[in-house]
Coordinates of C-alpha atoms in Angstrom, one line a residue:
Chain K
M226 CA 91.3 149.6 163.4
Q227 CA 92.0 148.2 166.8
K228 CA 93.4 145.1 165.1
D229 CA 95.9 147.1 163.2
S230 CA 99.4 146.8 164.5
I231 CA 101.6 149.9 164.9
K232 CA 103.6 148.6 162.0
N233 CA 100.5 148.4 159.8
I234 CA 99.4 151.9 160.7
Q235 CA 102.9 153.2 160.0
N236 CA 102.8 151.6 156.5
Q237 CA 99.4 153.0 155.9
I238 CA 100.5 156.5 156.8
F239 CA 103.6 156.1 154.6
N240 CA 101.4 155.0 151.7
I241 CA 99.2 158.1 152.1
L242 CA 102.3 160.3 152.4
K243 CA 104.0 159.0 149.3
K244 CA 101.1 159.8 147.1
N245 CA 102.2 163.4 147.1
R246 CA 104.3 164.2 144.0
S247 CA 106.7 166.4 146.0
F248 CA 107.3 163.7 148.7
R249 CA 111.1 163.0 148.9
S250 CA 110.8 159.3 149.5
K251 CA 114.5 158.5 149.2
D252 CA 115.9 157.6 152.6
F253 CA 112.8 158.9 154.4
K254 CA 112.5 157.0 157.7
Y255 CA 109.5 156.5 159.9
N256 CA 111.1 158.7 162.5
N257 CA 111.9 161.5 160.2
N258 CA 110.1 164.9 160.6
I259 CA 107.3 165.0 158.0
V260 CA 106.9 168.8 158.2
E261 CA 110.6 169.4 157.8
D262 CA 112.0 166.5 155.7
S263 CA 109.2 165.2 153.5
G264 CA 109.3 167.9 150.9
L265 CA 105.6 168.4 151.2
D266 CA 104.3 172.0 150.8
S267 CA 101.9 173.5 153.3
F268 CA 98.8 172.5 151.3
E269 CA 100.1 168.9 151.1
I270 CA 100.7 168.8 154.8
M271 CA 97.3 170.2 155.5
S272 CA 95.7 167.8 153.0
F273 CA 97.8 164.9 154.4
I274 CA 96.5 165.6 158.0
I275 CA 92.9 165.8 156.8
E276 CA 93.3 162.6 154.8
I277 CA 94.7 160.8 157.9
E278 CA 91.6 162.1 159.8
S279 CA 89.3 160.7 157.1
F280 CA 91.1 157.4 156.8
Y281 CA 91.1 156.6 160.5
S282 CA 87.8 158.5 161.3
I283 CA 89.6 160.5 164.0
S284 CA 89.9 164.2 164.7
F285 CA 93.3 165.7 165.7
N286 CA 93.3 168.3 168.5
P287 CA 95.0 171.3 166.8
E288 CA 97.2 171.7 169.9
D289 CA 98.5 168.2 169.6
L290 CA 99.9 168.9 166.2
L291 CA 102.4 171.3 167.7
H292 CA 104.2 168.5 169.5
E293 CA 107.4 167.4 167.8
E294 CA 106.5 163.7 168.2
M295 CA 103.4 164.2 166.0
H296 CA 105.6 165.2 163.1
S297 CA 106.8 161.7 162.3
I298 CA 105.1 158.6 161.0
E299 CA 106.0 156.8 164.3
G300 CA 104.5 159.5 166.4
L301 CA 101.3 159.7 164.3
A302 CA 100.9 155.9 164.4
K303 CA 101.2 155.9 168.2
Y304 CA 98.6 158.7 168.4
I305 CA 96.2 156.9 166.0
K306 CA 96.6 153.6 167.9
S307 CA 95.8 155.2 171.2
N308 CA 92.8 157.0 169.9
Chain I
M202 CA 52.0 195.0 119.4
A203 CA 50.7 191.6 120.3
L204 CA 53.6 190.2 118.2
I205 CA 53.7 186.8 119.8
Y206 CA 49.9 186.3 119.4
K207 CA 50.1 187.5 115.8
K208 CA 52.9 185.2 115.0
L209 CA 50.9 182.3 116.4
L210 CA 48.0 183.4 114.3
E211 CA 50.1 183.1 111.2
V212 CA 51.1 179.6 112.2
V213 CA 47.4 178.6 112.8
K214 CA 46.4 179.9 109.4
K215 CA 49.1 177.8 107.8
Y216 CA 48.8 174.6 109.8
P217 CA 45.3 174.6 111.4
N218 CA 45.0 170.8 111.7
K219 CA 48.6 170.2 112.8
I220 CA 49.2 169.0 116.3
A221 CA 50.4 171.9 118.4
I222 CA 50.7 170.5 121.8
I223 CA 51.0 167.0 123.3
Q224 CA 50.9 166.2 127.0
D225 CA 50.9 162.5 128.0
D226 CA 48.5 161.0 125.5
K227 CA 46.4 164.1 124.9
K228 CA 46.8 166.2 121.8
L229 CA 45.6 169.6 120.7
K230 CA 45.6 171.0 117.1
Y231 CA 46.7 174.6 116.4
S232 CA 43.1 175.6 115.5
E233 CA 41.9 174.2 118.8
L234 CA 44.7 175.9 120.7
L235 CA 43.8 179.3 119.2
K236 CA 40.1 178.9 120.2
I237 CA 41.1 178.3 123.9
I238 CA 43.4 181.3 123.8
N239 CA 40.7 183.5 122.3
Y240 CA 38.2 182.3 124.9
Q241 CA 40.7 183.2 127.6
I242 CA 41.3 186.6 126.0
N243 CA 37.6 187.4 126.5
Q244 CA 37.6 186.1 130.1
L245 CA 40.6 188.3 131.0
A246 CA 39.4 191.3 129.1
A247 CA 36.2 191.2 131.1
Q248 CA 38.1 191.0 134.4
I249 CA 41.2 193.2 134.0
P250 CA 40.5 196.9 134.0
K251 CA 42.3 198.9 131.3
Q252 CA 44.8 200.6 133.7
K253 CA 46.0 197.3 135.2
K254 CA 49.0 196.4 133.2
T255 CA 51.2 194.0 135.2
I256 CA 49.9 190.5 135.5
A257 CA 51.7 187.6 137.4
I258 CA 51.0 184.0 136.5
L259 CA 51.4 181.3 139.2
T260 CA 50.2 177.9 138.2
N261 CA 51.2 174.4 138.9
D262 CA 50.6 173.3 135.3
F263 CA 52.3 174.4 132.2
F264 CA 49.3 174.4 129.9
T265 CA 47.4 177.0 132.0
T266 CA 50.4 179.3 131.9
L267 CA 50.8 178.9 128.2
I268 CA 47.2 179.8 127.4
N269 CA 47.4 182.9 129.5
V270 CA 50.8 184.0 128.1
F271 CA 49.3 184.1 124.5
A272 CA 46.1 185.7 125.8
L273 CA 48.0 188.4 127.6
S274 CA 50.2 189.0 124.6
Y275 CA 47.0 189.9 122.7
L276 CA 45.9 192.1 125.5
N277 CA 49.2 194.0 125.6
R278 CA 49.9 193.3 129.2
T279 CA 53.2 192.7 131.0
I280 CA 53.6 189.1 132.2
I281 CA 55.5 187.9 135.2
P282 CA 55.6 184.1 135.4
I283 CA 56.2 183.2 139.1
N284 CA 58.2 180.1 139.9
K285 CA 56.0 177.7 141.8
G286 CA 59.0 176.8 144.0
F287 CA 59.0 180.2 145.7
S288 CA 57.7 180.3 149.2
R289 CA 54.4 182.1 150.0
S290 CA 56.2 185.0 151.6
Q291 CA 58.6 185.3 148.7
I292 CA 55.7 185.5 146.3
Q293 CA 54.0 188.0 148.5
N294 CA 57.1 190.2 148.5
L295 CA 57.5 189.8 144.8
L296 CA 54.0 190.9 144.1
V297 CA 54.5 194.1 146.0
K298 CA 58.0 194.7 144.7
M299 CA 57.0 194.2 141.0
R300 CA 53.8 196.2 141.5
V301 CA 51.6 193.4 140.2
D302 CA 48.0 194.4 139.5
F303 CA 46.5 190.9 139.1
I304 CA 47.6 187.4 139.7
I305 CA 46.3 184.6 137.5
T306 CA 46.5 181.3 139.3
N307 CA 45.0 177.8 139.6
T308 CA 46.1 177.5 143.2
N309 CA 44.1 178.3 146.3
F310 CA 46.6 180.8 147.6
R311 CA 45.3 184.1 148.9
F312 CA 47.5 187.2 148.4
K313 CA 47.2 190.3 150.4
S314 CA 46.2 193.4 148.3
T315 CA 46.7 191.6 145.0
P316 CA 43.4 190.4 143.4
K317 CA 43.5 187.0 141.8
I318 CA 41.9 185.5 138.7
K319 CA 41.4 181.8 139.1
C320 CA 41.5 179.7 136.1
S321 CA 42.7 176.3 135.0
F322 CA 43.1 174.7 131.6
N323 CA 44.1 171.1 130.9
L324 CA 44.4 168.9 127.9
N325 CA 42.1 166.3 129.5
H326 CA 39.1 168.6 129.0
N327 CA 37.7 168.5 125.5
Y328 CA 36.6 172.2 125.4
K329 CA 33.7 171.2 123.1
Q330 CA 31.8 174.3 124.1
I331 CA 34.7 176.6 123.3
Q332 CA 35.5 174.8 120.0
N333 CA 31.9 175.1 118.7
Q334 CA 31.6 178.7 119.5
N335 CA 32.3 181.4 116.9
L336 CA 34.1 183.7 119.3
T337 CA 34.4 187.4 118.7
I338 CA 37.4 188.4 120.6
A339 CA 37.6 191.4 122.8
K340 CA 39.4 194.5 121.6
A341 CA 42.9 194.8 123.0
D342 CA 43.9 197.8 125.0
N343 CA 46.5 199.9 123.2
F344 CA 49.3 201.2 125.4
K345 CA 52.0 203.4 124.1
N346 CA 55.6 202.3 124.3
I347 CA 55.0 198.8 125.5
T348 CA 58.5 197.4 126.0
K349 CA 57.7 195.1 128.9
F350 CA 56.2 191.9 127.6
L351 CA 57.8 189.3 129.9
I352 CA 59.6 189.8 133.1
T353 CA 61.7 186.8 134.0
L354 CA 62.8 186.4 137.6
T355 CA 66.2 184.8 138.1
S356 CA 66.5 181.9 140.5
G357 CA 67.0 184.1 143.4
S358 CA 68.7 181.9 145.9
T359 CA 69.7 185.0 147.8
G360 CA 66.0 185.9 148.2
N361 CA 66.4 188.9 145.8
P362 CA 65.8 187.6 142.3
K363 CA 66.8 189.8 139.4
A364 CA 63.9 190.9 137.2
I365 CA 64.9 190.8 133.5
I366 CA 62.6 192.6 131.1
F367 CA 61.9 191.3 127.6
S368 CA 60.0 192.9 124.8
E369 CA 58.0 190.8 122.4
K370 CA 60.4 191.9 119.7
T371 CA 63.3 190.4 121.6
K372 CA 61.5 187.2 122.1
I373 CA 60.6 187.0 118.4
N374 CA 64.3 187.8 117.5
R375 CA 65.5 185.0 119.9
F376 CA 62.9 182.6 118.3
Q377 CA 64.3 183.4 114.9
Q378 CA 67.8 183.0 116.1
A379 CA 67.0 179.5 117.5
V380 CA 65.2 178.5 114.3
K381 CA 68.4 179.2 112.3
L382 CA 70.9 177.8 114.9
F383 CA 69.0 174.5 115.4
T384 CA 67.5 174.3 111.9
I385 CA 64.0 174.1 113.3
S386 CA 61.1 173.4 110.9
H387 CA 57.3 172.7 111.3
N388 CA 58.2 169.0 111.0
D389 CA 60.1 169.1 114.4
V390 CA 58.7 167.7 117.6
I391 CA 60.2 169.6 120.5
L392 CA 60.3 168.4 124.1
N393 CA 60.0 170.9 126.9
A394 CA 60.7 169.8 130.5
S395 CA 61.5 173.2 131.9
P396 CA 58.9 175.6 133.6
F397 CA 57.8 178.7 131.9
S398 CA 59.3 180.8 134.7
H399 CA 62.7 179.8 133.4
S400 CA 64.0 181.4 130.2
L401 CA 64.8 177.9 128.7
G402 CA 61.1 176.9 129.3
Q403 CA 60.1 180.1 127.4
R404 CA 62.4 179.3 124.5
L405 CA 61.1 175.7 124.3
T406 CA 57.6 177.0 124.2
F407 CA 57.9 179.7 121.6
L408 CA 60.3 177.7 119.4
P409 CA 57.8 175.0 118.5
L410 CA 54.6 177.0 118.6
L411 CA 55.8 180.0 116.5
S412 CA 57.3 177.7 113.9
G413 CA 54.4 175.3 113.4
A414 CA 56.2 172.4 115.1
T415 CA 54.8 170.3 117.8
L416 CA 55.4 171.0 121.5
V417 CA 55.6 168.0 123.9
L418 CA 55.1 169.1 127.4
L419 CA 56.6 167.3 130.3
D420 CA 55.3 168.9 133.5
K421 CA 57.0 166.6 135.9
F422 CA 60.5 165.4 135.0
N423 CA 61.8 162.0 135.6
A424 CA 64.1 159.9 133.3
K425 CA 61.5 157.2 132.5
N426 CA 58.9 159.8 131.6
W427 CA 61.4 161.7 129.5
F428 CA 62.4 158.6 127.5
D429 CA 58.8 157.4 127.2
Q430 CA 57.8 160.8 125.7
V431 CA 60.8 160.9 123.3
H432 CA 59.9 157.4 122.0
L433 CA 56.1 157.8 122.0
H434 CA 55.9 161.1 120.2
K435 CA 59.0 160.8 118.1
V436 CA 60.7 163.9 119.6
T437 CA 63.3 165.4 117.3
F438 CA 64.9 168.2 119.3
T439 CA 65.3 169.3 122.9
I440 CA 67.5 171.2 125.3
P441 CA 67.8 169.6 128.7
V442 CA 68.9 171.6 131.8
S443 CA 72.1 170.5 133.4
T444 CA 70.6 168.4 136.2
H445 CA 68.2 166.6 133.7
L446 CA 71.2 165.9 131.4
H447 CA 73.1 164.4 134.3
V448 CA 70.2 162.0 135.0
L449 CA 69.7 161.2 131.3
A450 CA 73.3 161.1 130.1
E451 CA 74.2 157.5 130.6
K452 CA 71.1 156.1 129.0
L453 CA 71.1 158.8 126.3
T454 CA 74.3 157.6 124.8
Q455 CA 72.5 154.3 123.8
L456 CA 69.2 156.0 122.8
N457 CA 68.0 155.0 119.4
S458 CA 64.6 156.7 119.2
G459 CA 64.7 156.8 115.4
S460 CA 63.6 160.4 115.6
L461 CA 65.8 162.4 117.8
R462 CA 68.2 164.4 115.6
L463 CA 69.7 167.0 117.9
I464 CA 70.3 167.5 121.7
I465 CA 71.8 170.7 122.9
S466 CA 73.3 171.0 126.4
S467 CA 73.2 174.4 127.9
S468 CA 76.8 174.5 129.2
S469 CA 76.4 171.9 131.9
S470 CA 79.6 170.4 133.3
I471 CA 79.1 166.8 132.3
N472 CA 81.4 163.9 133.0
H473 CA 84.1 163.9 130.3
T474 CA 83.6 160.2 129.4
T475 CA 79.9 160.7 129.1
K476 CA 80.3 163.8 127.0
M477 CA 82.6 162.0 124.6
R478 CA 80.1 159.1 124.4
L479 CA 77.3 161.6 123.7
I480 CA 79.5 163.2 121.0
N481 CA 80.3 159.8 119.4
N482 CA 76.9 158.3 119.6
K483 CA 75.4 157.0 116.3
F484 CA 71.9 158.1 116.8
F485 CA 71.7 161.9 117.2
V486 CA 73.9 165.0 117.0
F487 CA 75.1 166.6 120.3
G488 CA 75.9 170.2 120.8
E489 CA 76.6 172.7 123.5
M490 CA 75.6 176.4 123.9
Y491 CA 76.7 179.1 126.2
G492 CA 74.6 182.1 127.2
A493 CA 72.5 183.8 129.9
S494 CA 68.9 184.9 130.3
E495 CA 70.1 188.4 129.8
I496 CA 71.7 187.8 126.4
G497 CA 70.2 184.6 125.0
T498 CA 72.4 182.1 123.2
A499 CA 75.9 183.6 122.7
T500 CA 78.0 180.7 121.5
L501 CA 77.2 177.3 120.0
I502 CA 79.1 174.2 119.1
I503 CA 77.6 171.3 117.2
Y504 CA 80.0 168.4 117.6
K505 CA 81.2 166.2 114.8
K506 CA 83.3 163.1 115.3
D507 CA 86.4 165.1 114.4
T508 CA 85.7 168.2 116.4
A509 CA 89.0 169.2 118.1
E510 CA 87.5 171.9 120.4
F511 CA 85.4 169.5 122.4
K512 CA 86.3 171.4 125.6
S513 CA 84.9 174.6 124.2
V514 CA 81.4 176.0 124.4
G515 CA 81.5 177.0 120.8
Q516 CA 82.1 180.0 118.6
P517 CA 80.0 183.3 118.8
C518 CA 76.6 183.1 117.1
P519 CA 75.9 185.6 114.3
N520 CA 75.1 189.1 115.7
V521 CA 77.0 188.2 118.9
K522 CA 80.4 189.5 120.0
V523 CA 82.5 187.8 122.7
K524 CA 85.3 189.7 124.5
I525 CA 87.5 188.5 127.3
K526 CA 88.2 191.2 129.9
K527 CA 91.6 190.2 131.3
N528 CA 92.6 190.9 134.8
K529 CA 96.2 192.0 135.0
K530 CA 96.5 190.7 138.5
S531 CA 95.3 187.2 137.5
D532 CA 97.6 184.2 137.7
Y533 CA 96.1 183.0 134.4
A534 CA 97.1 185.5 131.8
E535 CA 94.7 184.3 129.2
I536 CA 91.6 184.0 131.4
G537 CA 89.3 186.8 132.1
E538 CA 85.6 187.8 132.5
I539 CA 83.5 186.9 129.5
Y540 CA 81.8 190.0 128.1
I541 CA 79.0 189.6 125.5
K542 CA 77.5 192.0 123.0
S543 CA 74.3 190.6 121.5
Q544 CA 71.4 191.8 119.3
Y545 CA 69.3 189.4 121.4
A546 CA 69.9 191.1 124.7
A547 CA 67.0 191.8 127.1
E548 CA 65.7 195.3 127.5
G549 CA 67.0 195.7 131.0
Y550 CA 66.6 194.9 134.7
L551 CA 63.5 196.2 136.5
V552 CA 64.6 197.8 139.8
N553 CA 62.2 199.9 141.9
N554 CA 60.0 200.2 138.8
K555 CA 62.8 201.7 136.8
I556 CA 64.5 200.0 133.8
L557 CA 68.3 199.6 134.3
K558 CA 70.6 198.7 131.4
I559 CA 72.1 195.3 131.4
S560 CA 75.1 196.4 129.3
D561 CA 78.0 198.8 129.8
K562 CA 78.4 201.9 127.7
Y563 CA 79.9 199.9 124.8
G564 CA 76.9 197.5 124.8
F565 CA 78.7 194.6 126.5
F566 CA 77.0 192.5 129.1
H567 CA 79.3 191.4 131.9
T568 CA 78.5 187.8 132.4
G569 CA 80.2 187.2 135.7
D570 CA 81.8 184.1 134.1
C571 CA 85.5 183.4 133.4
G572 CA 86.9 182.0 130.3
F573 CA 89.2 182.4 127.4
T574 CA 89.1 182.2 123.6
D575 CA 91.5 180.5 121.1
E576 CA 92.7 181.8 117.8
N577 CA 89.6 180.5 116.0
K578 CA 87.3 182.4 118.4
F579 CA 86.2 179.3 120.3
L580 CA 85.2 180.2 123.8
Y581 CA 86.3 178.1 126.8
F582 CA 84.3 178.4 130.0
S583 CA 86.3 178.3 133.2
G584 CA 83.7 179.0 135.8
R585 CA 81.8 181.7 137.6
L586 CA 83.8 184.7 138.6
K587 CA 82.4 184.5 142.1
D588 CA 83.2 180.8 142.3
V589 CA 87.0 181.4 141.8
L590 CA 88.8 180.2 144.9
I591 CA 91.8 182.0 146.2
V592 CA 93.8 179.2 147.7
G593 CA 96.9 180.6 149.5
G594 CA 96.9 183.6 147.2
I595 CA 96.5 181.5 144.0
N596 CA 93.4 181.6 141.8
V597 CA 91.8 178.2 141.5
F598 CA 88.9 177.4 139.2
P599 CA 86.5 174.8 140.6
S600 CA 85.7 173.7 137.1
D601 CA 89.3 172.7 136.5
I602 CA 89.2 170.4 139.5
E603 CA 85.7 169.1 138.6
A604 CA 86.9 168.3 135.0
V605 CA 89.7 166.1 136.3
L606 CA 87.8 164.3 139.0
A607 CA 84.8 163.8 136.7
K608 CA 86.9 161.4 134.6
N609 CA 86.2 158.8 137.3
K610 CA 83.3 156.9 135.8
K611 CA 81.8 156.1 139.2
I612 CA 80.8 159.7 139.7
I613 CA 77.3 160.8 138.7
Q614 CA 77.8 164.4 139.6
I615 CA 80.5 166.5 141.3
C616 CA 80.7 170.0 142.6
V617 CA 83.8 171.7 144.1
I618 CA 83.4 174.7 146.4
G619 CA 85.7 176.6 148.7
I620 CA 85.6 176.6 152.5
F621 CA 87.2 179.7 154.1
D622 CA 90.2 179.2 156.3
D623 CA 91.8 182.0 158.2
V624 CA 95.2 181.0 157.2
F625 CA 95.0 179.4 153.8
G626 CA 92.0 181.4 152.3
D627 CA 89.6 179.2 150.4
L628 CA 90.2 175.5 150.7
P629 CA 88.6 173.4 148.0
I630 CA 86.3 170.5 149.0
A631 CA 84.6 168.1 146.6
I632 CA 81.0 167.1 147.0
I633 CA 80.0 164.0 145.1
K634 CA 77.0 161.9 144.0
S635 CA 77.9 158.3 143.3
D636 CA 76.1 155.0 143.5
H637 CA 79.4 153.1 144.3
D638 CA 81.2 152.3 147.5
R639 CA 82.1 155.7 148.9
V640 CA 85.3 154.7 150.6
K641 CA 86.6 153.2 147.3
V642 CA 85.5 156.2 145.2
E643 CA 87.1 158.6 147.6
S644 CA 90.3 156.7 147.5
E645 CA 90.3 156.6 143.7
L646 CA 89.5 160.4 143.6
R647 CA 92.3 161.2 145.9
N648 CA 94.7 159.2 143.8
L649 CA 93.5 161.0 140.7
A650 CA 93.9 164.3 142.4
Y651 CA 97.4 163.4 143.5
S652 CA 98.4 162.5 140.0
K653 CA 96.6 165.2 138.0
L654 CA 96.2 168.3 140.2
A655 CA 98.6 170.7 141.8
S656 CA 98.7 170.6 145.6
F657 CA 96.7 173.8 145.9
Q658 CA 94.0 172.4 143.6
R659 CA 93.5 169.1 145.4
P660 CA 90.3 168.9 147.4
F661 CA 91.0 168.7 151.1
K662 CA 87.9 166.6 151.8
Y663 CA 85.4 164.6 149.8
F664 CA 81.8 164.5 150.8
F665 CA 79.1 162.3 149.4
V666 CA 75.4 163.4 149.0
D667 CA 72.4 161.5 147.8
Q668 CA 71.0 164.5 146.1
F669 CA 72.4 168.0 145.3
P670 CA 70.3 171.0 146.4
C671 CA 69.2 172.6 143.1
L672 CA 67.9 176.0 142.0
S673 CA 64.7 176.1 139.9
S674 CA 66.9 176.4 136.8
G675 CA 68.2 172.9 137.6
K676 CA 71.7 174.2 138.4
I677 CA 73.4 173.2 141.7
D678 CA 72.6 175.6 144.5
K679 CA 76.2 176.5 145.5
N680 CA 75.0 178.9 148.2
Q681 CA 73.1 176.1 149.9
L682 CA 76.2 173.8 149.6
Q683 CA 78.3 176.5 151.2
K684 CA 75.9 176.6 154.2
M685 CA 75.8 172.8 154.4
F686 CA 79.6 172.4 154.5
A687 CA 80.7 175.7 156.1
N688 CA 82.1 174.0 159.2
S689 CA 83.3 170.8 157.5
L690 CA 87.1 171.4 157.7
P691 CA 89.1 171.3 161.0
K692 CA 90.8 174.6 161.8
L693 CA 94.3 173.2 161.6
G694 CA 95.9 176.0 159.6
D695 CA 97.4 178.1 162.3
K696 CA 98.7 175.1 164.1
L697 CA 100.4 173.9 161.0
L698 CA 101.8 177.3 160.5
S699 CA 103.3 177.2 163.9
A700 CA 104.9 173.9 163.1
R701 CA 106.4 175.5 160.0
D702 CA 107.8 179.0 159.9
S703 CA 106.5 180.1 156.6
I704 CA 103.9 179.0 154.2
D705 CA 105.1 177.5 151.0
S706 CA 102.5 177.5 148.3
N707 CA 104.5 176.4 145.3

């Protein structure tokens, strides 16, 4: 995972995100808010977060999820890269 | 009484030289079997005082159990077969709770305050002495109103197994029902790989021996042994338990034994592809039945190539009524609890030495299962009532999720359970057995879930196990799985709720 560039991680996150049927992919940018703008329902958000944890073998600190920057693909990628 | 013994006597008179039992390469004729049973009747009559009525059997081999069951039928005693998988303390508790007077065993266990009779029979012994004797069998004790012939203890994963009472009449009725449903004749060779403590093991013992067919005993199940016995002894009919069927299924679809005519699955959730291959195989007929220890076989479906209702567990058997008790609050209008009224119902439950009815005042047994029926009375099984998950307020049936994910051919077995979350309620997780690369399988399953399941049905996590914990019946021990995976999900719910004002569970 260390070898993955931020761009690669962002693309991987986007690929996981877009598997959701309710994902509104049109015009969705990597700096958009996933919670507010992706169209995902609560279960999908929860499932998405857990899938990210499984995919990268990491564990989110629940407090971290409150930070606004964690709600975008860019922010998540940075967090994953630094962990 | 002694109905079971008398029925066997009729068979022995009709087919004295026919093979009754086969175990490995050892065979026993009906006349020889009867002599061993009669010998044991005398042994037990000499050791069990008249007032001692309740006898438990704990053995680690089937044949010893079988001899004692027929002997005790003659002696009009109540039999409690004890599952050898129970711990010593569980057995000790059961003996006290069930007020057992004697325990017949071939083990070296000692039991506080319950006298034991030690005996062991096996087919390797030639029993020449017994066979050459002209035995006069002891007179049976006559008890009034003997309704308790067999007491079957359910799996009891909670430590409190239910004790189900059967009269000999009910067992004979169930035997006759099975003969009709599966068209059993004395020409059949029936394989039994289930212990006698399980109601399926009882059925697969009485069915051959009371119809003059041949019983092939498989004390220790493994796939190779199973297939070897089927080929070697030209087995014609069997009912595998769900875990056995999972192990056998793939190879079964290509099995051309030349003899096997019918295999019945007892409502196990088998992989859809494998099921279709079993239905479409050229060598034997495949069927499914639905029922419970308390009521016997309630529905049956024998698949044909053009059977449209392959997702069903069949139509009600003769003398059986199926009713769906709908719950007005349910999200699924057509699904409700399955109620069964059957002429083959057990006599009741034994609780604190009292007999409690198994049915409601209208004669219906509440199965604790969910399902629905179609216009042609085909029953569709959705899952256990207690297994229904309430995900964000929505009822979710694990069997629906399992059915979708099981379409992936790399899965050997799958079980979906719910993990409780303070915010979302039950969150489904999938536990999988697969021989393939786990990362790839998980990815494929996630994609399948994304395309075929609603968001609230998708498992949040996928776990892989080498082996599922099982109950003695062969079913997956879901309570054990719950314990194993209770803390498997991160507590993210409240944090996500903080990030979003309200929960949207569309």
